[in-house]
mmCIF file of C-alpha atoms in Angstrom:
data_model
loop_
_atom_site.group_PDB
_atom_site.id
_atom_site.type_symbol
_atom_site.label_atom_id
_atom_site.label_comp_id
_atom_site.label_asym_id
_atom_site.label_seq_id
_atom_site.Cartn_x
_atom_site.Cartn_y
_atom_site.Cartn_z
ATOM 1 C CA MET M 1 162.011 86.543 99.850
ATOM 2 C CA GLY M 2 161.146 85.752 103.340
ATOM 3 C CA ARG M 3 160.718 82.106 104.923
ATOM 4 C CA GLY M 4 157.094 81.091 104.959
ATOM 5 C CA ARG M 5 155.390 79.746 108.163
ATOM 6 C CA VAL M 6 156.586 76.753 109.700
ATOM 7 C CA GLN M 7 153.431 74.758 110.671
ATOM 8 C CA LEU M 8 153.585 73.471 114.503
ATOM 9 C CA LYS M 9 153.092 69.777 114.323
ATOM 10 C CA ARG M 10 154.965 66.619 115.313
ATOM 11 C CA ILE M 11 157.811 65.735 112.567
ATOM 12 C CA GLU M 12 157.209 62.425 111.374
ATOM 13 C CA ASN M 13 160.816 61.964 110.071
ATOM 14 C CA LYS M 14 163.028 60.201 112.692
ATOM 15 C CA ILE M 15 166.220 62.295 111.859
ATOM 16 C CA ASN M 16 164.819 65.558 110.973
ATOM 17 C CA ARG M 17 163.040 65.248 114.416
ATOM 18 C CA GLN M 18 166.438 64.793 115.974
ATOM 19 C CA VAL M 19 167.972 67.326 114.254
ATOM 20 C CA THR M 20 164.975 70.149 115.030
ATOM 21 C CA PHE M 21 165.130 68.892 118.596
ATOM 22 C CA SER M 22 169.117 69.839 119.046
ATOM 23 C CA LYS M 23 168.672 73.088 117.180
ATOM 24 C CA ARG M 24 165.818 74.247 119.440
ATOM 25 C CA ARG M 25 167.107 72.726 122.395
ATOM 26 C CA SER M 26 170.826 75.048 122.232
ATOM 27 C CA GLY M 27 168.449 78.198 121.267
ATOM 28 C CA LEU M 28 166.555 77.396 124.322
ATOM 29 C CA LEU M 29 169.410 76.989 126.283
ATOM 30 C CA LYS M 30 170.813 80.232 125.135
ATOM 31 C CA LYS M 31 167.372 82.244 125.395
ATOM 32 C CA ALA M 32 167.518 81.135 129.608
ATOM 33 C CA HIS M 33 171.058 82.204 129.700
ATOM 34 C CA GLU M 34 170.309 85.362 128.106
ATOM 35 C CA ILE M 35 167.355 86.396 130.181
ATOM 36 C CA SER M 36 169.462 85.312 133.429
ATOM 37 C CA VAL M 37 172.128 87.868 132.578
ATOM 38 C CA LEU M 38 170.107 90.564 130.942
ATOM 39 C CA CYS M 39 167.126 90.647 133.639
ATOM 40 C CA ASP M 40 169.016 89.379 136.371
ATOM 41 C CA ALA M 41 166.438 86.721 136.825
ATOM 42 C CA GLU M 42 166.649 83.431 138.220
ATOM 43 C CA VAL M 43 165.814 81.061 135.541
ATOM 44 C CA ALA M 44 165.755 76.964 135.895
ATOM 45 C CA LEU M 45 165.217 75.030 132.650
ATOM 46 C CA ILE M 46 164.610 71.291 132.720
ATOM 47 C CA VAL M 47 163.949 69.522 129.164
ATOM 48 C CA PHE M 48 163.527 65.748 128.734
ATOM 49 C CA SER M 49 164.030 64.000 125.007
ATOM 50 C CA ASN M 50 162.170 61.261 123.878
ATOM 51 C CA LYS M 51 164.173 58.837 124.704
ATOM 52 C CA GLY M 52 164.395 60.565 128.563
ATOM 53 C CA LYS M 53 167.397 62.201 128.340
ATOM 54 C CA LEU M 54 167.715 64.966 130.733
ATOM 55 C CA PHE M 55 168.907 68.401 129.599
ATOM 56 C CA ASP M 56 168.923 71.658 132.160
ATOM 57 C CA PHE M 57 169.969 74.950 132.752
ATOM 58 C CA SER M 58 169.991 76.888 136.065
ATOM 59 C CA SER M 59 171.184 80.551 136.808
ATOM 60 C CA ASP M 60 172.009 79.529 140.161
ATOM 61 C CA PRO M 61 175.040 77.043 140.786
ATOM 62 C CA CYS M 62 172.010 74.841 142.726
ATOM 63 C CA MET M 63 169.446 74.191 140.865
ATOM 64 C CA GLU M 64 168.016 72.589 144.007
ATOM 65 C CA ARG M 65 167.609 76.008 145.416
ATOM 66 C CA ILE M 66 165.512 77.387 142.919
ATOM 67 C CA LEU M 67 163.505 74.560 142.741
ATOM 68 C CA GLU M 68 163.007 74.517 146.808
ATOM 69 C CA ARG M 69 161.691 78.103 146.435
ATOM 70 C CA TYR M 70 158.923 76.949 143.619
ATOM 71 C CA GLU M 71 157.586 74.533 145.973
ATOM 72 C CA ARG M 72 157.181 77.036 148.631
ATOM 73 C CA TYR M 73 155.369 79.657 146.292
ATOM 74 C CA SER M 74 153.329 76.588 144.751
ATOM 75 C CA TYR M 75 152.530 75.907 148.297
ATOM 76 C CA ALA M 76 151.703 79.224 149.295
ATOM 77 C CA GLU M 77 149.436 79.653 146.472
ATOM 78 C CA ARG M 78 147.459 76.177 147.040
ATOM 79 C CA GLN M 79 146.503 77.054 150.504
ATOM 80 C CA LEU M 80 145.337 80.496 149.600
ATOM 81 C CA VAL M 81 143.005 78.706 147.136
ATOM 82 C CA ALA M 82 142.125 76.154 149.577
ATOM 83 C CA ASN M 83 141.173 79.020 152.194
ATOM 84 C CA ASP M 84 139.099 80.883 149.585
ATOM 85 C CA ILE M 85 137.256 77.468 148.847
ATOM 86 C CA GLN M 86 136.794 76.712 152.448
ATOM 87 C CA PRO M 87 134.138 79.233 153.145
ATOM 88 C CA GLN M 88 132.390 79.189 149.993
ATOM 89 C CA ASN M 89 131.681 75.152 150.938
ATOM 90 C CA GLU M 90 130.778 76.286 154.361
ATOM 91 C CA ASN M 91 128.273 78.949 152.933
ATOM 92 C CA TRP M 92 127.231 76.384 150.608
ATOM 93 C CA THR M 93 126.647 74.032 153.365
ATOM 94 C CA LEU M 94 124.475 76.628 155.208
ATOM 95 C CA GLU M 95 122.361 77.031 152.404
ATOM 96 C CA HIS M 96 121.811 73.754 151.627
ATOM 97 C CA ALA M 97 120.753 73.277 155.198
ATOM 98 C CA LYS M 98 118.079 76.402 154.905
ATOM 99 C CA LEU M 99 116.693 75.167 151.820
ATOM 100 C CA LYS M 100 116.102 71.540 153.113
ATOM 101 C CA ALA M 101 114.132 72.897 156.181
ATOM 102 C CA ARG M 102 112.238 75.253 153.918
ATOM 103 C CA LEU M 103 111.211 72.398 151.827
ATOM 104 C CA GLU M 104 110.122 70.350 154.495
ATOM 105 C CA VAL M 105 108.068 73.247 155.902
ATOM 106 C CA LEU M 106 106.241 73.755 152.319
ATOM 107 C CA GLN M 107 105.802 69.703 152.064
ATOM 108 C CA ARG M 108 104.063 70.029 155.686
ATOM 109 C CA ASN M 109 101.702 72.787 154.532
ATOM 110 C CA GLN M 110 101.058 71.016 151.326
ATOM 111 C CA ARG M 111 99.724 67.911 153.119
ATOM 112 C CA ASN M 112 97.915 70.006 156.004
ATOM 113 C CA PHE M 113 95.694 71.973 153.192
ATOM 114 C CA MET M 114 95.011 68.065 151.830
ATOM 115 C CA GLY M 115 93.465 67.500 155.122
ATOM 116 C CA GLU M 116 96.320 65.559 156.325
ATOM 117 C CA GLU M 117 98.566 65.033 159.275
ATOM 118 C CA LEU M 118 96.060 67.445 161.038
ATOM 119 C CA ASP M 119 96.598 65.711 164.872
ATOM 120 C CA GLY M 120 99.609 67.672 165.817
ATOM 121 C CA LEU M 121 97.822 71.342 164.911
ATOM 122 C CA SER M 122 96.814 73.347 168.053
ATOM 123 C CA ILE M 123 93.626 75.447 167.701
ATOM 124 C CA LYS M 124 94.996 78.499 166.364
ATOM 125 C CA GLU M 125 97.169 76.856 163.669
ATOM 126 C CA LEU M 126 94.052 75.281 162.516
ATOM 127 C CA GLN M 127 92.319 78.392 162.525
ATOM 128 C CA ASN M 128 95.147 79.966 160.306
ATOM 129 C CA LEU M 129 94.581 76.873 157.961
ATOM 130 C CA GLU M 130 91.259 77.913 157.665
ATOM 131 C CA HIS M 131 91.703 81.498 156.958
ATOM 132 C CA GLN M 132 94.270 80.582 154.663
ATOM 133 C CA LEU M 133 91.685 77.995 152.851
ATOM 134 C CA ASP M 134 89.060 80.580 152.695
ATOM 135 C CA SER M 135 91.226 82.909 151.124
ATOM 136 C CA ALA M 136 92.410 80.484 148.512
ATOM 137 C CA LEU M 137 89.015 79.671 147.568
ATOM 138 C CA LYS M 138 87.987 82.882 147.325
ATOM 139 C CA HIS M 139 90.746 83.868 144.780
ATOM 140 C CA ILE M 140 89.661 80.610 142.999
ATOM 141 C CA ARG M 141 86.025 81.583 142.596
ATOM 142 C CA SER M 142 87.052 85.269 141.918
ATOM 143 C CA ARG M 143 89.198 83.610 139.048
ATOM 144 C CA LYS M 144 86.792 81.245 137.980
ATOM 145 C CA ASN M 145 83.915 83.913 137.340
ATOM 146 C CA GLN M 146 85.968 86.148 135.485
ATOM 147 C CA LEU M 147 86.909 83.360 133.300
ATOM 148 C CA MET M 148 83.235 82.490 132.737
ATOM 149 C CA TYR M 149 82.537 86.510 132.176
ATOM 150 C CA GLU M 150 85.249 86.490 129.810
ATOM 151 C CA SER M 151 83.899 83.224 127.699
ATOM 152 C CA ILE M 152 80.350 84.051 127.995
ATOM 153 C CA SER M 153 81.388 88.119 126.449
ATOM 154 C CA GLU M 154 82.995 85.978 123.910
ATOM 155 C CA LEU M 155 80.270 83.893 123.115
ATOM 156 C CA ASN M 156 77.876 87.030 123.014
ATOM 157 C CA LYS M 157 80.404 88.880 120.263
ATOM 158 C CA LYS M 158 80.389 85.516 118.218
ATOM 159 C CA ASP M 159 76.193 85.280 118.080
ATOM 160 C CA LYS M 160 76.086 88.652 117.394
ATOM 161 C CA ALA M 161 78.336 88.295 114.368
ATOM 162 C CA LEU M 162 76.487 85.298 113.308
ATOM 163 C CA GLN M 163 72.951 86.956 113.319
ATOM 164 C CA GLU M 164 74.495 89.811 111.658
ATOM 165 C CA GLN M 165 76.048 87.151 108.989
ATOM 166 C CA ASN M 166 72.594 85.358 108.907
ATOM 167 C CA ASN M 167 70.831 88.833 108.324
ATOM 168 C CA LEU M 168 72.828 89.864 105.546
ATOM 169 C CA LEU M 169 72.357 86.087 103.560
ATOM 170 C CA ALA M 170 68.459 86.498 104.308
ATOM 171 C CA LYS M 171 68.696 89.823 102.589
ATOM 172 C CA LYS M 172 70.661 88.650 99.709
ATOM 173 C CA ILE M 173 68.475 85.598 99.399
ATOM 174 C CA LYS M 174 65.137 87.949 99.336
ATOM 175 C CA GLU M 175 66.983 90.540 97.010
ATOM 176 C CA LYS M 176 67.477 87.517 94.408
ATOM 177 C CA GLU M 177 64.391 85.952 94.918
ATOM 178 C CA LYS M 178 62.715 89.757 94.169
ATOM 179 C CA ALA M 179 64.810 89.298 91.043
ATOM 180 C CA LEU M 180 63.680 86.332 89.958
ATOM 181 C CA ALA M 181 60.203 86.857 90.430
ATOM 182 C CA GLN M 182 60.474 90.054 88.575
ATOM 183 C CA GLN M 183 62.243 88.255 85.199
ATOM 184 C CA ALA M 184 59.760 85.772 85.824
ATOM 185 C CA GLN M 185 56.858 88.258 85.568
ATOM 186 C CA MET M 186 58.651 90.181 82.545
ATOM 187 C CA GLU M 187 58.953 86.696 80.940
ATOM 188 C CA GLN M 188 55.322 86.127 81.176
ATOM 189 C CA GLN M 189 54.384 89.537 80.004
ATOM 190 C CA ASN M 190 56.253 89.085 76.923
ATOM 191 C CA ASP M 191 54.853 85.672 76.555
ATOM 192 C CA ASP M 192 51.253 86.991 76.478
ATOM 193 C CA MET M 193 52.240 89.801 74.457
ATOM 194 C CA ASP M 194 53.616 87.628 72.039
ATOM 195 C CA LEU M 195 50.543 85.260 71.998
ATOM 196 C CA ALA M 196 48.350 88.115 71.728
ATOM 197 C CA SER M 197 49.934 89.615 68.830
ATOM 198 C CA SER M 198 50.286 86.103 66.879
ATOM 199 C CA ILE M 199 46.259 85.940 67.211
ATOM 200 C CA LEU M 200 45.584 89.472 65.890
ATOM 201 C CA ILE M 201 47.835 88.893 62.894
ATOM 202 C CA ALA M 202 45.861 85.352 62.735
ATOM 203 C CA GLN M 203 42.236 86.595 62.968
ATOM 204 C CA PRO M 204 42.399 89.307 59.938
ATOM 205 C CA MET M 205 43.783 86.845 57.579
ATOM 206 C CA GLU M 206 41.211 84.205 58.517
ATOM 207 C CA THR M 207 38.597 86.555 57.899
ATOM 208 C CA LEU M 208 39.976 87.853 54.705
ATOM 209 C CA ASN M 209 39.715 83.889 53.662
ATOM 210 C CA ILE M 210 35.922 83.537 54.753
ATOM 211 C CA ARG M 211 34.762 86.682 52.923
ATOM 212 C CA GLY M 212 36.488 85.670 49.720
ATOM 213 C CA SER M 213 35.146 82.226 50.179
ATOM 214 C CA SER M 214 31.484 83.769 50.775
ATOM 215 C CA GLN M 215 31.573 85.733 47.787
ATOM 216 C CA GLY M 216 32.355 82.922 45.741
ATOM 217 C CA ARG M 217 29.976 80.831 46.746
ATOM 218 C CA GLY M 218 27.222 83.473 47.043
ATOM 219 C CA ASP M 219 27.798 83.781 43.227
ATOM 220 C CA GLY M 220 27.101 79.749 42.902
ATOM 221 C CA GLY M 221 23.946 79.602 45.208
ATOM 222 C CA ASP M 222 22.441 80.633 47.970
ATOM 223 C CA ASN M 223 22.215 77.049 49.361
ATOM 224 C CA GLU M 224 26.113 76.844 49.481
ATOM 225 C CA GLY M 225 26.148 80.329 50.951
ATOM 226 C CA THR M 226 24.146 78.998 53.844
ATOM 227 C CA SER M 227 25.772 75.793 54.700
ATOM 228 C CA THR M 228 28.856 77.635 55.131
ATOM 229 C CA GLN M 229 27.616 80.132 57.755
ATOM 230 C CA PRO M 230 28.016 77.774 60.885
ATOM 231 C CA GLN M 231 31.466 77.435 60.089
ATOM 232 C CA VAL M 232 31.850 81.096 60.041
ATOM 233 C CA ASN M 233 29.988 81.402 63.245
ATOM 234 C CA ALA M 234 32.392 78.467 64.931
ATOM 235 C CA LEU M 235 35.807 80.375 63.899
ATOM 236 C CA LEU M 236 34.979 84.103 64.578
ATOM 237 C CA PRO M 237 34.446 85.803 67.611
ATOM 238 C CA PRO M 238 30.686 87.382 67.666
ATOM 239 C CA TRP M 239 31.976 91.107 66.974
ATOM 240 C CA MET M 240 33.319 89.834 63.635
ATOM 241 C CA LEU M 241 30.250 88.164 62.524
ATOM 242 C CA ARG M 242 28.023 91.440 61.557
ATOM 243 C CA PRO M 243 30.107 92.700 59.058
ATOM 244 C CA ILE M 244 30.034 89.182 57.393
ATOM 245 C CA ASN M 245 26.465 88.902 57.843
ATOM 246 C CA GLU M 246 25.603 92.180 56.573
#
């Protein structure tokens, strides 16, 4: 079974930390020696312990020579970087000056458009300024008219839609009123028919009662039959009196 992966973090135990430092230092020095021999490379290794003790290795008998070579190489690289940065700085300085001059021109033109600082302008410059203002006003009026036209068109569309809705609602109201009127008329007709039917049913029954009472009273005497005649006339319509009188 293989060893687990060691987590790289500071070893808290002092003894274990010292033992690990000794082992890793020896292995590092050994690897530096091997790469210098195998690859014919110049190697300089410097290690300081946590107590400040120096451990070093050099493939050359004189480490100072390797360090001087490192210094020369580092200085040359720094010079190259500085030379690359310097033209960029010059370009940025030139660009800044151009932008600053352009900003001043724009600010001056803005003040001129507002009617300020016109004393130093010549006739030609004033004419150009007037032409620019006229052109700007034309564009502004054109844009304003376009917006107004679009707004009016939108309002017309809304008005047309509202009129259509109103017409539809008015049509529905008329249909509803017509339906209610028809329903009321039908109910009135039904009520009239019911009333007429009840009157027609009640009138024959009253006629029969009047005839029966008239015959009974006829048997008792003529005076009584004569006295009931006004009551019959009061209860029956004229077209029903003939059979009774006969």
